[in-house]
Amino acid sequence: MKKVGVFYGPKGGSTEDVAKRIALQFGDSAILIPVSDATAADVNKYDNVIFGVATLGRETWTADVKGDWDLFFPELEKVNTEGKMFAIFGLGDHLTYSNNFVDSMGHVGKVLLGKGATLVGKCPTCDYTYNESEAVIDGQFIGLPVDEIFESEKTDERIKDWTVRLKNRFI
Ligand SMILES: Cc1cc2nc3c(=O)[nH]c(=O)nc-3n(C[C@H](O)[C@H](O)[C@H](O)COP(=O)(O)O)c2cc1C
């Protein structure tokens, strides 16, 4: 398998922790890169790309304080998607934010789909309890939802199952 670039943000919390746990599943093939340090050119170096994003609520997306992903979005628009495989994981909280569960994963996914990207690692909605999510596209989660607040006991198995599927699809 060619190298896997794992681009994640924000740093220092559950998203980074889960990014590290996902990267471990790929051994030496995975390189971890915070989106705060990345440009489109960095993403373009990889044939297999995993994006990790946390959902911090609608208000945060338009607030004056810009998060790592707010700053990275213009770069995402410039990423070359041809001949590459993409996958996304999203941190969220299915109880407190049941109406916006992992929405940010949907925002990232929609940009990639709009650019004609091949997205792998979609997940069935029946594995999760939530009310609404912008990450559900065509009846499936566009990537892997992870809830480290209320379902952390499920994360290891979710990561394992998901990365096994990615290994079968990555180039
Ligand atoms: C202010 C705030 C707003 C949030 N809004 C959402 C949300 O809309 N949807 C969701 O699924 N999770 C939401 N969450 C939960 C976070 O996504 C969750 O805590 C995640 O693990 C944070 O990742 P981090 O530790 O890398 O920052 C919110 C958390 C905070 C603190």
XYZ file of C-alpha atoms and ligand atoms in Angstrom:
202
model
C 0.000 0.000 0.000
C 1.216 3.513 -0.765
C 1.666 6.015 2.059
C -1.385 7.225 3.994
C -1.516 10.893 4.984
C -3.609 11.382 8.127
C -4.522 15.077 8.297
C -6.384 16.069 11.443
C -7.520 19.027 13.482
C -7.789 20.418 16.064
C -4.633 19.422 17.903
C -4.367 18.379 21.539
C -7.752 16.699 22.050
C -9.756 13.649 21.072
C -9.339 14.266 17.342
C -5.563 14.066 17.653
C -5.803 11.043 19.924
C -8.076 9.180 17.493
C -5.869 10.224 14.539
C -2.905 8.598 16.301
C -4.869 5.432 17.000
C -5.971 5.243 13.357
C -2.411 5.870 12.119
C -1.146 3.022 14.336
C -3.320 0.592 12.370
C -1.332 1.431 9.222
C 2.076 1.059 10.866
C 4.925 2.724 8.972
C 2.625 3.531 6.023
C 0.841 6.355 7.892
C 2.125 9.890 8.371
C 0.324 12.174 10.856
C -0.028 15.825 9.914
C -2.091 18.489 11.766
C -4.163 20.506 9.271
C -2.838 23.631 10.979
C 0.585 22.797 9.472
C -0.724 21.635 6.090
C -1.321 23.088 2.644
C -3.000 21.530 -0.397
C 0.495 20.695 -1.693
C 1.118 18.560 1.418
C -2.107 16.625 0.826
C -1.245 16.192 -2.854
C 1.843 14.158 -1.914
C -0.374 11.241 -0.790
C -2.419 8.751 -2.817
C -4.348 7.707 0.300
C -5.662 10.525 2.448
C -7.554 10.432 5.748
C -9.054 13.649 7.116
C -10.025 13.953 10.784
C -12.299 16.737 12.006
C -14.186 17.622 15.198
C -17.609 19.228 15.175
C -17.647 22.166 17.539
C -21.082 23.449 16.638
C -22.531 25.786 14.084
C -21.741 28.907 16.078
C -18.044 28.047 16.112
C -17.914 27.841 12.336
C -18.883 31.491 11.917
C -17.322 32.909 15.083
C -14.450 35.385 14.942
C -12.022 32.868 16.363
C -10.958 30.631 13.508
C -10.384 26.950 14.191
C -7.754 24.839 12.443
C -10.262 23.563 9.915
C -11.690 27.043 9.207
C -8.208 28.028 8.108
C -7.622 24.790 6.189
C -10.847 24.869 4.155
C -9.409 27.134 1.400
C -6.574 24.593 1.051
C -9.036 21.698 0.867
C -10.680 23.438 -2.085
C -7.328 23.324 -3.905
C -6.547 19.644 -3.253
C -6.053 17.443 -6.300
C -8.502 14.528 -6.025
C -7.686 12.642 -9.227
C -6.541 9.036 -8.828
C -6.565 9.217 -5.037
C -8.559 7.610 -2.241
C -10.034 9.706 0.563
C -11.602 8.792 3.909
C -12.887 10.959 6.762
C -13.434 10.453 10.468
C -15.360 12.904 12.608
C -15.438 13.503 16.356
C -18.782 14.379 17.881
C -21.169 13.918 20.783
C -24.311 11.972 19.896
C -26.260 12.923 23.047
C -25.638 16.638 23.632
C -25.542 17.479 19.922
C -27.957 14.893 18.575
C -29.329 17.389 16.016
C -25.891 18.209 14.621
C -24.075 14.947 15.139
C -20.628 15.048 13.450
C -21.880 17.741 11.052
C -18.347 18.878 10.255
C -17.546 15.506 8.746
C -20.372 16.266 6.302
C -18.893 19.699 5.507
C -15.546 18.138 4.638
C -17.217 15.312 2.700
C -19.327 17.675 0.625
C -16.278 19.689 -0.446
C -14.506 16.478 -1.484
C -17.531 15.075 -3.308
C -17.928 18.426 -5.081
C -14.385 17.985 -6.344
C -15.138 14.489 -7.649
C -13.117 12.686 -4.957
C -13.425 8.948 -4.372
C -14.529 8.532 -0.753
C -14.172 5.200 1.004
C -15.013 4.094 4.554
C -18.650 5.173 4.672
C -20.569 3.838 7.691
C -24.129 2.597 8.236
C -26.321 4.952 10.257
C -27.841 2.048 12.211
C -24.652 1.767 14.263
C -25.363 5.179 15.864
C -28.120 6.932 17.809
C -28.681 10.547 16.749
C -31.398 12.823 15.474
C -29.906 14.686 12.519
C -26.530 14.869 10.850
C -25.127 16.688 7.840
C -22.630 13.858 7.592
C -25.358 11.487 6.371
C -25.231 11.545 2.597
C -27.273 9.085 0.504
C -28.346 7.220 3.644
C -24.879 6.586 5.064
C -22.346 8.457 7.151
C -19.801 9.813 4.698
C -17.031 8.615 7.047
C -16.485 7.214 10.526
C -18.262 8.999 13.404
C -16.424 8.736 16.742
C -17.929 9.800 20.063
C -15.242 9.930 22.717
C -17.570 11.611 25.215
C -20.364 9.046 25.518
C -19.258 6.005 23.505
C -15.517 5.816 24.050
C -15.793 2.101 24.834
C -16.793 1.546 21.178
C -13.944 3.514 19.616
C -11.278 0.788 19.446
C -13.556 -1.637 17.645
C -14.862 1.092 15.347
C -11.302 2.067 14.413
C -10.319 -1.557 13.850
C -13.298 -2.370 11.588
C -12.957 0.881 9.674
C -9.233 0.640 9.020
C -9.573 -2.990 7.866
C -12.074 -1.749 5.285
C -9.792 1.140 4.278
C -6.838 -1.224 3.781
C -8.963 -3.157 1.269
C -9.722 -0.010 -0.705
C -6.582 2.094 -0.403
C -4.139 2.065 -3.304
C -18.816 24.210 22.083
C -18.952 22.818 21.574
C -19.826 22.560 20.538
C -19.969 21.257 20.029
N -20.833 21.026 19.001
C -20.980 19.770 18.510
C -21.880 19.517 17.440
O -22.547 20.415 16.910
N -21.997 18.214 16.997
C -21.295 17.186 17.565
O -21.462 16.029 17.118
N -20.423 17.401 18.576
C -20.256 18.657 19.063
N -19.380 18.898 20.104
C -18.635 17.750 20.682
C -17.203 17.665 20.136
O -17.179 17.353 18.781
C -16.447 16.593 20.910
O -16.305 17.008 22.256
C -15.100 16.260 20.310
O -14.592 15.114 20.936
C -14.120 17.419 20.433
O -12.897 17.056 19.812
P -11.509 17.645 20.338
O -11.274 17.044 21.720
O -10.469 17.180 19.348
O -11.634 19.144 20.373
C -19.224 20.188 20.605
C -18.348 20.446 21.661
C -18.215 21.740 22.140
C -17.262 21.996 23.275
